N, CA, C and O atoms as CSV, one atom per row, in Angstrom:
chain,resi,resn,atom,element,x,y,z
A,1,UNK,N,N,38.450,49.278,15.270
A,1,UNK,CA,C,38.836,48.556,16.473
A,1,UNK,C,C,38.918,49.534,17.643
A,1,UNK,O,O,39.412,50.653,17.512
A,2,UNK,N,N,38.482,49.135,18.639
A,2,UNK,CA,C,38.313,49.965,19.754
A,2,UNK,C,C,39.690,49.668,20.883
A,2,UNK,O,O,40.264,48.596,20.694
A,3,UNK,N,N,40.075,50.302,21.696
A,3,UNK,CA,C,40.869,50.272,22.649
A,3,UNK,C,C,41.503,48.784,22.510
A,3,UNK,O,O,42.516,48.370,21.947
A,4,UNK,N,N,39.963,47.843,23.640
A,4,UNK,CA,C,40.183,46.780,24.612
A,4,UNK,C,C,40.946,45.663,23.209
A,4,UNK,O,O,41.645,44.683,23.469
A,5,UNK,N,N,40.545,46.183,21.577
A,5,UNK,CA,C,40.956,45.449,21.018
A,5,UNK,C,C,41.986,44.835,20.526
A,5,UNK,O,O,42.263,43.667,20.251
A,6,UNK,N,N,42.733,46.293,20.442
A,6,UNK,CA,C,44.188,46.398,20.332
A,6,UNK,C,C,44.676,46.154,21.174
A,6,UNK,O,O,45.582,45.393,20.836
A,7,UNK,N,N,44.701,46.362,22.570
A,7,UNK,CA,C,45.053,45.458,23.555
A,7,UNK,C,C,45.443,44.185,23.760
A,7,UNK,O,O,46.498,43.792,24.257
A,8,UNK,N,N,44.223,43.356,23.209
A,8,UNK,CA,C,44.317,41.982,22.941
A,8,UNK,C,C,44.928,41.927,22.116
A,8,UNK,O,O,45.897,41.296,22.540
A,9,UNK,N,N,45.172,42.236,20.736
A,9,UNK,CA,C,45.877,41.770,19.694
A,9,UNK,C,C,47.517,41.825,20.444
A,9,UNK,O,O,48.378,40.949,20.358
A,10,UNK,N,N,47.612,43.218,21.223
A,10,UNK,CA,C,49.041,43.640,21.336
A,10,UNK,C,C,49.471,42.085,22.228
A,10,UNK,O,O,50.338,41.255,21.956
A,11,UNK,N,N,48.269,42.134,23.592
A,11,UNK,CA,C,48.991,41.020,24.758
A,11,UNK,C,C,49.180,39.604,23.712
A,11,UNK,O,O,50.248,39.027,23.917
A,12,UNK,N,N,48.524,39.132,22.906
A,12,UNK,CA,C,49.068,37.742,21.912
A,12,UNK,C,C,49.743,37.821,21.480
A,12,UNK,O,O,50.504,36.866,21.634
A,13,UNK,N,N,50.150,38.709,20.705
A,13,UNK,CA,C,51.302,38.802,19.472
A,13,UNK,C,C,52.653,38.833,20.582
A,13,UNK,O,O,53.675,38.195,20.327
A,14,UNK,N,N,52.491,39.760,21.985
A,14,UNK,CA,C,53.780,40.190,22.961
A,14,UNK,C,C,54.037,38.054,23.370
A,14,UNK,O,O,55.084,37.460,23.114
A,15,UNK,N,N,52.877,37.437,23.956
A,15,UNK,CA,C,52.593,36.046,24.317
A,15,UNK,C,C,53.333,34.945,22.698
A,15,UNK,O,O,54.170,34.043,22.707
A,16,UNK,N,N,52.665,35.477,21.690
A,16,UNK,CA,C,53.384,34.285,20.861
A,16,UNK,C,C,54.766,34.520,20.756
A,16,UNK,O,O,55.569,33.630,20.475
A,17,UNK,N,N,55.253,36.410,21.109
A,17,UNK,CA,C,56.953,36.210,20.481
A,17,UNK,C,C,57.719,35.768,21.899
A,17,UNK,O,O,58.883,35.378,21.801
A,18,UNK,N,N,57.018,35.825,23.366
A,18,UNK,CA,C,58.272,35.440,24.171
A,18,UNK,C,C,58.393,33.633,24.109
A,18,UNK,O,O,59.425,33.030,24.402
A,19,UNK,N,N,56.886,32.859,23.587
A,19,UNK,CA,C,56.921,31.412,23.383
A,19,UNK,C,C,57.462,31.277,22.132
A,19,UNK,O,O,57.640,30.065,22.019
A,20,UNK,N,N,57.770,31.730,21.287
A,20,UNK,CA,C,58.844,31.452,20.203
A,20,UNK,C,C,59.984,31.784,20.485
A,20,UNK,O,O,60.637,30.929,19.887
A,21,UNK,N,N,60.847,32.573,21.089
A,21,UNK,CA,C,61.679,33.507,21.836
A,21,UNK,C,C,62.169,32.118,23.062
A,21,UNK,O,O,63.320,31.909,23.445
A,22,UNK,N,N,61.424,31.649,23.308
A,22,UNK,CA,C,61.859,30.800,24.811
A,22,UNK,C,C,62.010,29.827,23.476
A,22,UNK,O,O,63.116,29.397,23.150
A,23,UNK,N,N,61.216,29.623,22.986
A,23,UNK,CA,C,61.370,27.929,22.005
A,23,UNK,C,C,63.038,27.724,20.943
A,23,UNK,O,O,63.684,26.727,20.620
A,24,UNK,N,N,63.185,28.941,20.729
A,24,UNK,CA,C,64.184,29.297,19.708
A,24,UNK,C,C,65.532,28.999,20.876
A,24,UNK,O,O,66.430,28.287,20.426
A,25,UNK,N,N,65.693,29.480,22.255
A,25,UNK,CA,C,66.884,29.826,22.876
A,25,UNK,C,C,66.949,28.219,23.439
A,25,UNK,O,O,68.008,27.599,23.347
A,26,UNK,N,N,65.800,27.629,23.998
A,26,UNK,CA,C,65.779,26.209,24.470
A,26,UNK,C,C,66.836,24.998,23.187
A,26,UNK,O,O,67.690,24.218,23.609
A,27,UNK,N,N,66.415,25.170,21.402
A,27,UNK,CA,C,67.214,24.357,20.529
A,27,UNK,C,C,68.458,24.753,20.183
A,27,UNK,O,O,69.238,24.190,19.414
A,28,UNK,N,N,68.644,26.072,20.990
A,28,UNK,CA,C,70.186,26.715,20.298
A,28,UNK,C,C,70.662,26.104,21.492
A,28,UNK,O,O,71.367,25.157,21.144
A,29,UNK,N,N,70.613,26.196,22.846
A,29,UNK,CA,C,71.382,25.715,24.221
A,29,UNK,C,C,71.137,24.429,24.612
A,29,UNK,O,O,71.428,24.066,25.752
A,30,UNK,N,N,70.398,23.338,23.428
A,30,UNK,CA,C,70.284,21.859,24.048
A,30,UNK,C,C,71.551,21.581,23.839
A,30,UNK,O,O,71.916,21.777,22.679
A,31,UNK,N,N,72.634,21.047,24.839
A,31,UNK,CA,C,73.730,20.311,24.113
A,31,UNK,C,C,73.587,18.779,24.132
A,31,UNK,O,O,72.708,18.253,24.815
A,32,UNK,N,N,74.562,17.960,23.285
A,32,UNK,CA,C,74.609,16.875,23.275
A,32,UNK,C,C,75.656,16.535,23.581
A,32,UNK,O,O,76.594,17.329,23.512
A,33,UNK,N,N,75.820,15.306,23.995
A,33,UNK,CA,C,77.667,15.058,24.511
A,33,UNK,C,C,77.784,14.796,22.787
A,33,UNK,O,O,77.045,14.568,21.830
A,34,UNK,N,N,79.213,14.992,23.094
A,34,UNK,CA,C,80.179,15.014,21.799
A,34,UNK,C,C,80.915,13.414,22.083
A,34,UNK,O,O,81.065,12.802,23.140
A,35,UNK,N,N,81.238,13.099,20.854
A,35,UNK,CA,C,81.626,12.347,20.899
A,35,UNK,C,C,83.891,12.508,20.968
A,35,UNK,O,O,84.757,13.164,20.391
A,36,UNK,N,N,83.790,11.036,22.452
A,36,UNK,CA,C,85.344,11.743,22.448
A,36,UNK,C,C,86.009,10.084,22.061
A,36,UNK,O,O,85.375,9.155,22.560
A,37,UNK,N,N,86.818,9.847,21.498
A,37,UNK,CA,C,87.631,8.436,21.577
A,37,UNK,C,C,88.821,8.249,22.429
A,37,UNK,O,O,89.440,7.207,22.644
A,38,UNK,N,N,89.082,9.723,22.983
A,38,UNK,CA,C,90.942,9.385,23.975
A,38,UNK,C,C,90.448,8.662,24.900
A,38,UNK,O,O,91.351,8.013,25.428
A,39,UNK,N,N,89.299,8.429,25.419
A,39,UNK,CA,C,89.230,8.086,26.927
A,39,UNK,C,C,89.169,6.565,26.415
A,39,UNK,O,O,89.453,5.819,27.352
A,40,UNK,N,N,88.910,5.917,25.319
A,40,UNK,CA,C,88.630,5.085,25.564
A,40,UNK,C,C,89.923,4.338,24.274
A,40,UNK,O,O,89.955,3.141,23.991
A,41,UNK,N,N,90.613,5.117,23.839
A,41,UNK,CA,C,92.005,4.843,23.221
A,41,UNK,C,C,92.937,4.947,25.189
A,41,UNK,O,O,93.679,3.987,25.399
A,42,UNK,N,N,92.883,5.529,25.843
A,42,UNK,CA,C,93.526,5.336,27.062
A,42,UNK,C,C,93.420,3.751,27.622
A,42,UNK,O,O,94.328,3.038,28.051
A,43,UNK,N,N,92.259,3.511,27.495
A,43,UNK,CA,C,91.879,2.168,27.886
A,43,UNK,C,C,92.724,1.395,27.044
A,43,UNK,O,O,93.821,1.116,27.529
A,44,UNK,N,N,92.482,0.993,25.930
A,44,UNK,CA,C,93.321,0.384,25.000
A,44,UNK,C,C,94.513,0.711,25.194
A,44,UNK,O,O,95.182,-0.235,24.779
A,45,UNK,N,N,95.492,1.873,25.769
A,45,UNK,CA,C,96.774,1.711,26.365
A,45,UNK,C,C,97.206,0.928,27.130
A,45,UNK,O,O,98.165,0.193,26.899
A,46,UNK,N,N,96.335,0.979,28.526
A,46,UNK,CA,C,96.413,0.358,29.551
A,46,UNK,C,C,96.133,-1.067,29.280
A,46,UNK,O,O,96.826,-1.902,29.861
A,47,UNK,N,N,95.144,-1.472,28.418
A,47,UNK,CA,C,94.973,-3.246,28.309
A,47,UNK,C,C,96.062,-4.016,27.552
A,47,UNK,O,O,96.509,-5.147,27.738
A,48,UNK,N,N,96.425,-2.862,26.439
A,48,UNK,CA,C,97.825,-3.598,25.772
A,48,UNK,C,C,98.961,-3.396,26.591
A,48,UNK,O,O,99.900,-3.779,25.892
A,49,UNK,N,N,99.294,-3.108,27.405
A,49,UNK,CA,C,100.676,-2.789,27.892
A,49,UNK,C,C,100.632,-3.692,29.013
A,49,UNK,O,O,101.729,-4.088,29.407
A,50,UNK,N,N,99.336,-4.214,29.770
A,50,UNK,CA,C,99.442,-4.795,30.880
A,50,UNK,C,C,98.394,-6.346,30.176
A,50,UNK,O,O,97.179,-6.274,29.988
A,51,UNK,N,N,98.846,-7.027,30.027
A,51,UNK,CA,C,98.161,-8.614,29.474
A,51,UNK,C,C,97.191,-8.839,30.918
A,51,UNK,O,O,97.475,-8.483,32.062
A,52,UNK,N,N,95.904,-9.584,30.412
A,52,UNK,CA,C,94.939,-9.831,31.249
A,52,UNK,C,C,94.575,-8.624,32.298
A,52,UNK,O,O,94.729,-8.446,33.506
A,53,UNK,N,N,94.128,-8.039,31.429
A,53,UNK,CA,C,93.842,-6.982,32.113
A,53,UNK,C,C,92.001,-7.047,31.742
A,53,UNK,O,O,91.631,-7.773,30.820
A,54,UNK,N,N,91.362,-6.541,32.242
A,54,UNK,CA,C,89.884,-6.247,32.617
A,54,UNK,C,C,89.494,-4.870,32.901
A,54,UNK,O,O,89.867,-4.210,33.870
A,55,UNK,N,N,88.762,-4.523,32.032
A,55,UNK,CA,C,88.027,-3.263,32.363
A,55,UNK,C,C,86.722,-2.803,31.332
A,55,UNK,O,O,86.246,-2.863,30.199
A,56,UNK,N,N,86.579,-2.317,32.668
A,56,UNK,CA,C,84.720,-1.549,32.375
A,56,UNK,C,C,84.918,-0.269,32.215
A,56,UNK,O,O,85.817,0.342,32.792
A,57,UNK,N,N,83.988,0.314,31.315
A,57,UNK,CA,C,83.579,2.064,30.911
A,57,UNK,C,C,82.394,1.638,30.070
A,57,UNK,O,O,81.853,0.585,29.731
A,58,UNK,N,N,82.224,3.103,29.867
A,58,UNK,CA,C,80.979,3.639,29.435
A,58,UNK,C,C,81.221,4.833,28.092
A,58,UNK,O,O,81.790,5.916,28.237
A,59,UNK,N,N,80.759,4.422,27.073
A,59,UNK,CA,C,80.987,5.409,26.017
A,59,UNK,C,C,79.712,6.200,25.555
A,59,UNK,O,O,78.631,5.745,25.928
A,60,UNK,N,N,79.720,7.277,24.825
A,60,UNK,CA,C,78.586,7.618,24.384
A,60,UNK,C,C,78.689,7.872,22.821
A,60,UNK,O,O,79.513,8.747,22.558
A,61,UNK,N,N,77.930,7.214,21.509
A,61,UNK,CA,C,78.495,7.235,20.656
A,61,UNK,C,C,77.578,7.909,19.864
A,61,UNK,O,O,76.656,7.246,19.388
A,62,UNK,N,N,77.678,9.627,19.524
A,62,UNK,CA,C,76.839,10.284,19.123
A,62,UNK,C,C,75.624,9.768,17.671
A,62,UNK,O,O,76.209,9.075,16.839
A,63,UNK,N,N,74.421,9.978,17.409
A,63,UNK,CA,C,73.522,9.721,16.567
A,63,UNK,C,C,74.221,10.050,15.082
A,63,UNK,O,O,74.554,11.193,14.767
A,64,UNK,N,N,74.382,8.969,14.278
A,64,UNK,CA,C,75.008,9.065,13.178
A,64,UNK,C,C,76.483,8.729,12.639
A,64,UNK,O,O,77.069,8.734,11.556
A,65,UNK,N,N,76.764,8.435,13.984
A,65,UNK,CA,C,78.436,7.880,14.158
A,65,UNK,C,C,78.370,5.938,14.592
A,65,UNK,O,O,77.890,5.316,15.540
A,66,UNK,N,N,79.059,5.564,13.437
A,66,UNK,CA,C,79.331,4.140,13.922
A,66,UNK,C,C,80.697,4.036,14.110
A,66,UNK,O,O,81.423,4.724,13.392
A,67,UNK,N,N,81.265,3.181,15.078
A,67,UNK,CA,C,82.618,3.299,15.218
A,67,UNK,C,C,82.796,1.289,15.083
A,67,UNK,O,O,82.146,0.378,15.596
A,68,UNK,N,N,83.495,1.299,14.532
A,68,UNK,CA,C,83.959,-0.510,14.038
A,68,UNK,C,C,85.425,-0.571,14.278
A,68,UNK,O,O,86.299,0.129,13.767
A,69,UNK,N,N,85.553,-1.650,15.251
A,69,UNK,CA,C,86.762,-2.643,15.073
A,69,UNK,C,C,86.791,-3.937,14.459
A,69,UNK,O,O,86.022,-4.892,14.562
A,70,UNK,N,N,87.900,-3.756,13.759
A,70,UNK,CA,C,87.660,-5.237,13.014
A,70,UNK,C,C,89.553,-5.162,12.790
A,70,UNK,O,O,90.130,-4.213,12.258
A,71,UNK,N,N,90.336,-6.586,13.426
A,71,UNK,CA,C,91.612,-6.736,13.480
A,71,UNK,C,C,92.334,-5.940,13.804
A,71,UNK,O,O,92.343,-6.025,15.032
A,72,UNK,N,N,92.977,-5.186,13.516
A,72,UNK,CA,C,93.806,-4.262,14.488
A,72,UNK,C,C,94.023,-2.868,13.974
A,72,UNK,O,O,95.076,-2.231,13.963
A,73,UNK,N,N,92.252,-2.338,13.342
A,73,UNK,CA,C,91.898,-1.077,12.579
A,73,UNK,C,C,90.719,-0.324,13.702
A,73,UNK,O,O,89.981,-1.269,13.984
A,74,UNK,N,N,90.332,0.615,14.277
A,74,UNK,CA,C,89.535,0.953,14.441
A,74,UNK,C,C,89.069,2.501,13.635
A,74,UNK,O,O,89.642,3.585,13.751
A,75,UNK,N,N,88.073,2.233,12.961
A,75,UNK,CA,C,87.407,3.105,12.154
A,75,UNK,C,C,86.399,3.879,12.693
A,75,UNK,O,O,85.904,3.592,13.783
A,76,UNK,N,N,85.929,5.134,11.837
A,76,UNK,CA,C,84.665,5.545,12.616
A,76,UNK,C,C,84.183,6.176,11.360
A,76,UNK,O,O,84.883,6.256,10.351
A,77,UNK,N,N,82.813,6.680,11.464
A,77,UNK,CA,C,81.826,7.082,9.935
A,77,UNK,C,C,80.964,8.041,10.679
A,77,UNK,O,O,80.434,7.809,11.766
A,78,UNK,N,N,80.886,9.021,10.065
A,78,UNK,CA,C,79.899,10.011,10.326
A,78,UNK,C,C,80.691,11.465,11.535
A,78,UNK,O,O,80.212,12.547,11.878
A,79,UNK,N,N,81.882,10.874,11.833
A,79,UNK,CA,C,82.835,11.911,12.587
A,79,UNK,C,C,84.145,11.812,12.381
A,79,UNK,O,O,84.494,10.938,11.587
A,80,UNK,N,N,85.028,12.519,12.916
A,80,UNK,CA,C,86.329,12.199,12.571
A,80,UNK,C,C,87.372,11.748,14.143
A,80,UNK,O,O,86.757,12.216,15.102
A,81,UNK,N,N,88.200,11.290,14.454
A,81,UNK,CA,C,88.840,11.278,14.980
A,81,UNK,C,C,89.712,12.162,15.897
A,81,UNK,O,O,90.519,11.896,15.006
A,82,UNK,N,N,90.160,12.702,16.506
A,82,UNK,CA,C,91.247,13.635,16.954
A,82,UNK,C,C,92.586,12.945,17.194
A,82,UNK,O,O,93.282,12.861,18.206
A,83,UNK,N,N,92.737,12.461,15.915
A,83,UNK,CA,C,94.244,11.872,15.732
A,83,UNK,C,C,95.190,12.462,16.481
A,83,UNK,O,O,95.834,11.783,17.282
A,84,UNK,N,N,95.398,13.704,16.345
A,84,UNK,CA,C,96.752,14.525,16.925
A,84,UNK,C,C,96.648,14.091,18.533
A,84,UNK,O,O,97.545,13.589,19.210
A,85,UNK,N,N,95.766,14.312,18.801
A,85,UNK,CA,C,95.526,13.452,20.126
A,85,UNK,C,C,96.143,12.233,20.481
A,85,UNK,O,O,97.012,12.024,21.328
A,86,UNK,N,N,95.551,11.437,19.688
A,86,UNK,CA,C,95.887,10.150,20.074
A,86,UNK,C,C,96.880,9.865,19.589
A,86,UNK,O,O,97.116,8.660,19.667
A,87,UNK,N,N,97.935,10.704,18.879
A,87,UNK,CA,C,98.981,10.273,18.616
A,87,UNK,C,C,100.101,10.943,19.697
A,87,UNK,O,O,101.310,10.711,19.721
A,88,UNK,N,N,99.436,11.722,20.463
A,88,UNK,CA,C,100.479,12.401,21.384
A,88,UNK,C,C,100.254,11.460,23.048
A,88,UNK,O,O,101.096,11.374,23.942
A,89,UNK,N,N,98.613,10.754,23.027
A,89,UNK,CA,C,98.829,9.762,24.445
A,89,UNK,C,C,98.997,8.595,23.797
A,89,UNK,O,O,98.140,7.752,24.061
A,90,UNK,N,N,100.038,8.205,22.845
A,90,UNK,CA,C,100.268,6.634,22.319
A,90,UNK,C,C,101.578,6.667,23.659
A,90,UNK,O,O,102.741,6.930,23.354
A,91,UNK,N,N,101.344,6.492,24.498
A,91,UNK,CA,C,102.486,6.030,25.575
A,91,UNK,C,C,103.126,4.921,25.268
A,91,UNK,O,O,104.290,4.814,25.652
A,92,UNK,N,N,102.650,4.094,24.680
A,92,UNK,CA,C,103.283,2.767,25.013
A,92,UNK,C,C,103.799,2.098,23.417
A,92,UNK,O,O,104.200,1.007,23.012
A,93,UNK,N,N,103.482,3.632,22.748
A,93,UNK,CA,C,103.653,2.912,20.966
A,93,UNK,C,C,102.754,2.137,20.616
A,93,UNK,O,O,103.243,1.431,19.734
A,94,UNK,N,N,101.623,1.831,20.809
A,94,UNK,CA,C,100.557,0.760,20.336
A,94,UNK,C,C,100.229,1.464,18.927
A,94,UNK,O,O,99.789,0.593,18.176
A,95,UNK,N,N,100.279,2.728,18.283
A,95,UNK,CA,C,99.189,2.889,17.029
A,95,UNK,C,C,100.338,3.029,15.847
A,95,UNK,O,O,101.176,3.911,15.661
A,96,UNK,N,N,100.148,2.229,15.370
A,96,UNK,CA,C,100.993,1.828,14.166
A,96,UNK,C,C,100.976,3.591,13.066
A,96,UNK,O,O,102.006,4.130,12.663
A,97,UNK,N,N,99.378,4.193,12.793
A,97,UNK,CA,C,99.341,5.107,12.622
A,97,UNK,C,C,97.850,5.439,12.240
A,97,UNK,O,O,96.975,4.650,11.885
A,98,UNK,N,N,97.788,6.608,12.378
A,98,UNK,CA,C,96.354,7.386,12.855
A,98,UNK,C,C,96.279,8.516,11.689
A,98,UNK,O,O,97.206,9.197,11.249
A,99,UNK,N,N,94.330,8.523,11.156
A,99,UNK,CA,C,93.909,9.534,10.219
A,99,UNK,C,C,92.400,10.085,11.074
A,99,UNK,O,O,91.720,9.741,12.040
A,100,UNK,N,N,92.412,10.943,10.221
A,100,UNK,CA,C,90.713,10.847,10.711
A,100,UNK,C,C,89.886,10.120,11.149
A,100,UNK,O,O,89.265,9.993,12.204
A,101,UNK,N,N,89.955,9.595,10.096
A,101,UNK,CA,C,88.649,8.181,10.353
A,101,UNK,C,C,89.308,6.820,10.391
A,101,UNK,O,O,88.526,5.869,10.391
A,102,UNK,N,N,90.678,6.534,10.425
A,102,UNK,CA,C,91.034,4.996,11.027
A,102,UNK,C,C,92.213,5.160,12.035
A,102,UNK,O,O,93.043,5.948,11.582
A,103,UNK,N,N,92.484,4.756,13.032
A,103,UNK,CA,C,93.456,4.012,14.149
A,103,UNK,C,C,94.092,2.918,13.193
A,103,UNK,O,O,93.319,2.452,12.356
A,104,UNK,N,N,95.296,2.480,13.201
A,104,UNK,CA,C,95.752,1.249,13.011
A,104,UNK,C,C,96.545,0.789,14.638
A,104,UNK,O,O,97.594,1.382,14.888
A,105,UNK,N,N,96.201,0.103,15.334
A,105,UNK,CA,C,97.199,-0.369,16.553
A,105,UNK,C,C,98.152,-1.604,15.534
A,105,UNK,O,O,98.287,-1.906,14.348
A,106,UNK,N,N,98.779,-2.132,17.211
A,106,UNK,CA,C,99.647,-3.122,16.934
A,106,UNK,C,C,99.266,-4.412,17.756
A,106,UNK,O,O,99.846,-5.462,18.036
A,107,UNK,N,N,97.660,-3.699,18.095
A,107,UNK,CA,C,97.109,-5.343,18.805
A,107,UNK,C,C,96.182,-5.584,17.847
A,107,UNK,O,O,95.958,-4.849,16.885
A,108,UNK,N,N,95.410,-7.040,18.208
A,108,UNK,CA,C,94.390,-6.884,17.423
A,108,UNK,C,C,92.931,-7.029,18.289
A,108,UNK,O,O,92.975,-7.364,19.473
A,109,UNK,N,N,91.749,-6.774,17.670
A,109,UNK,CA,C,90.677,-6.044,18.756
A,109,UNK,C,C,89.961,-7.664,17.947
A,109,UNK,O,O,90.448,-8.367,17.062
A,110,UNK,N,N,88.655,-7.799,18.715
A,110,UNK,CA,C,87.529,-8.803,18.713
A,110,UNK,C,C,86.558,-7.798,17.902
A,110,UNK,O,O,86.256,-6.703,18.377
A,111,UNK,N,N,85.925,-8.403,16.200
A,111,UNK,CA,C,85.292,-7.261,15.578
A,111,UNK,C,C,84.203,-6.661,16.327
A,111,UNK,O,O,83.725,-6.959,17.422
A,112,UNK,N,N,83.990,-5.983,15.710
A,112,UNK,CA,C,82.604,-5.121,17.517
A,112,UNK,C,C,82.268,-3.821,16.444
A,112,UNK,O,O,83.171,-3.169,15.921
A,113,UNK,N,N,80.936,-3.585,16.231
A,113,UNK,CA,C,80.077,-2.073,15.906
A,113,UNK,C,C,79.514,-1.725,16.478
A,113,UNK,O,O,78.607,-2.473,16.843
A,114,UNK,N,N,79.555,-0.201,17.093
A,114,UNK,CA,C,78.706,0.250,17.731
A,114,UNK,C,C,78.067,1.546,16.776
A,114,UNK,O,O,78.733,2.406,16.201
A,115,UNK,N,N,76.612,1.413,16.794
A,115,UNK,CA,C,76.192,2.119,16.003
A,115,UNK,C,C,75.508,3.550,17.055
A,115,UNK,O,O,75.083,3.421,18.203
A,116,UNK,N,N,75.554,4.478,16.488
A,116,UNK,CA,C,75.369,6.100,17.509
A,116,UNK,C,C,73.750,5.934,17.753
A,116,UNK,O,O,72.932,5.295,17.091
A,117,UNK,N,N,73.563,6.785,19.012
A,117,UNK,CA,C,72.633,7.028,19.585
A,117,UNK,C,C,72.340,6.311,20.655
A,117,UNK,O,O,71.248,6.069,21.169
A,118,UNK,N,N,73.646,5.924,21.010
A,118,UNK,CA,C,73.533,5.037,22.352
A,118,UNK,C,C,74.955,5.314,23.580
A,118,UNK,O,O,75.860,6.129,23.401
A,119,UNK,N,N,74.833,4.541,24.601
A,119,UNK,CA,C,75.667,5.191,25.603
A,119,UNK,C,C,75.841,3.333,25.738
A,119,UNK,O,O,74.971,2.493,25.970
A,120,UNK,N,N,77.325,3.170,25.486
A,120,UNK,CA,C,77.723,1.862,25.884
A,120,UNK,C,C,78.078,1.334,27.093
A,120,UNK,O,O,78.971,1.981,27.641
A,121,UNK,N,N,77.618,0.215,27.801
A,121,UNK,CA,C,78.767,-0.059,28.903
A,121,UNK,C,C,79.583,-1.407,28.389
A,121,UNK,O,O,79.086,-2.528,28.284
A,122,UNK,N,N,81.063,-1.004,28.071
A,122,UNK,CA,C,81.935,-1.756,27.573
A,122,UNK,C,C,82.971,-3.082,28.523
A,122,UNK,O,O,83.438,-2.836,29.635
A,123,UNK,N,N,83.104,-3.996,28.039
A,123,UNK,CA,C,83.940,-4.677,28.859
A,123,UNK,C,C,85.503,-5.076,28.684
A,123,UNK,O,O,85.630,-6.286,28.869
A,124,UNK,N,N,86.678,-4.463,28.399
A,124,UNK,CA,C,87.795,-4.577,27.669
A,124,UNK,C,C,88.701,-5.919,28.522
A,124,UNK,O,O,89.074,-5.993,29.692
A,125,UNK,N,N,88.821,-6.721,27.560
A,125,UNK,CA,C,89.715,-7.679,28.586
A,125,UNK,C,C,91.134,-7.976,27.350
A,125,UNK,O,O,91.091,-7.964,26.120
A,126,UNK,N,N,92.043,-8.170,28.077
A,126,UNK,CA,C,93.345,-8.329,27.543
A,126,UNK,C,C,94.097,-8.936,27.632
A,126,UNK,O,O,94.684,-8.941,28.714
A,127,UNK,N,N,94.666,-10.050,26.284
A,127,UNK,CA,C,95.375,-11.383,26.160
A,127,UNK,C,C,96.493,-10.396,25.389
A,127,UNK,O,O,96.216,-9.337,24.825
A,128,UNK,N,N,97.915,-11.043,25.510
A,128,UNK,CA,C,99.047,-10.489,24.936
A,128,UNK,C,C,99.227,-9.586,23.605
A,128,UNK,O,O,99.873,-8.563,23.376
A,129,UNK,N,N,98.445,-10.343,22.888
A,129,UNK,CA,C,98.219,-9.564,21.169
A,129,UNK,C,C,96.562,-9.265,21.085
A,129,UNK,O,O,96.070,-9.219,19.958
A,130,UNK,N,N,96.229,-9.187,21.534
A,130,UNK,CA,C,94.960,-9.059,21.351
A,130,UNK,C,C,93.944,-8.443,22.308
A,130,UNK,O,O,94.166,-8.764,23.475
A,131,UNK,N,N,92.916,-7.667,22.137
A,131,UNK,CA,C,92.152,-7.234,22.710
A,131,UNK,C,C,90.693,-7.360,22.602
A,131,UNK,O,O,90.149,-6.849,21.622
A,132,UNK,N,N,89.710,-8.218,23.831
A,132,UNK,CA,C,88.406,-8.474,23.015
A,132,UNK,C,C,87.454,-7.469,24.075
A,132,UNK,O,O,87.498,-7.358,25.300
A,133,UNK,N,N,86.583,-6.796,23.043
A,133,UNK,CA,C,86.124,-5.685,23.134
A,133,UNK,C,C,84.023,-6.676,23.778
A,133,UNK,O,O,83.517,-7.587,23.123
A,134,UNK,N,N,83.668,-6.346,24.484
A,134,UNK,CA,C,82.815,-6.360,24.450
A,134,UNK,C,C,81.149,-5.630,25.147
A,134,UNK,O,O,81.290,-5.020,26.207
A,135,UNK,N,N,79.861,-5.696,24.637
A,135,UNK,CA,C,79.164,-4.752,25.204
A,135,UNK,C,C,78.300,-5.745,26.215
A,135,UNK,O,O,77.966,-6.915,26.025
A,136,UNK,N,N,78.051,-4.888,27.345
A,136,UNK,CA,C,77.854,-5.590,28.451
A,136,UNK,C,C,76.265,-4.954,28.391
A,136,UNK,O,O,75.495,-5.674,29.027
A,137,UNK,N,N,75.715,-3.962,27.871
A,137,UNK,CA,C,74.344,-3.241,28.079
A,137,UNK,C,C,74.894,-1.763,27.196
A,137,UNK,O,O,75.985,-1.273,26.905
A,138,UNK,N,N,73.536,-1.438,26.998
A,138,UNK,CA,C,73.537,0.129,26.089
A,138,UNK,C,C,72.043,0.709,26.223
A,138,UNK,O,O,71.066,-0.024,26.376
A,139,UNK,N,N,71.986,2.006,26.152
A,139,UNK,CA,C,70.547,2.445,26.511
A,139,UNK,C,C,70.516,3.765,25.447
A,139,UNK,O,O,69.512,4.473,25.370
């Protein structure tokens, strides 16, 4: 092999490691939102404590996580909860008691699944014992 050859070999091999090198740092720094439940256990404060109440948000419910209400349990699969959390903004006493993966309140919710890989826009409206949960659009 002459000079100009090694050259070339050197400039590809220098070309494939900074495009593997850029490709490698691009999947380590993609983030994804995480999935959070206080913001939307806050909501559920505010709708049980104040009857007829109405409100809109937006959740994002990471790929692989379903979160289910059904009577006055909310569960989740594929993540866990941050109970300690939500047991320190229970302002108003609504959660009967909290694990990982289930909420028990002291209202009861309209059953509702949301399955992950989607970003909800939610509609929370609120009758005395009860709370009906519903999805208004998701993308």
């Amino acid at each position: 092999m002459n000079t100009l050859e090694y050259l070339l070999v050197i400039v590809a091999l220098t070309a494939l490691l900074v495009a593997g090198t850029t490709t490698a740092i691009q999947q380590l720094t993609r983030t994804k939102p995480s999935f959070s439940y206080l913001k939307l256990h806050l909501l559920i404060e505010v709708a049980a404590s104040k009857p007829y109440t109405v409100l809109e948000t937006k959740i994002y419910i990471p790929e692989g996580v379903i979160l289910k209400f059904t009577d006055n349990k909310v569960t989740v699969e594929g993540t866990v909860f941050e109970y300690t959390l939500i047991k320190k903004h229970d302002y108003y006493n609504i959660v009967a008691y909290a694990t990982t993966n289930t909420i028990q309140y002291k209202v009861k919710f309209s059953n509702l699944e949301l399955k992950g890989g989607h970003t909800y826009r939610l509609l929370l409206k609120s009758e005395p014992s009860k709370i009906t949960i519903m999805v208004l659009d998701y993308n």
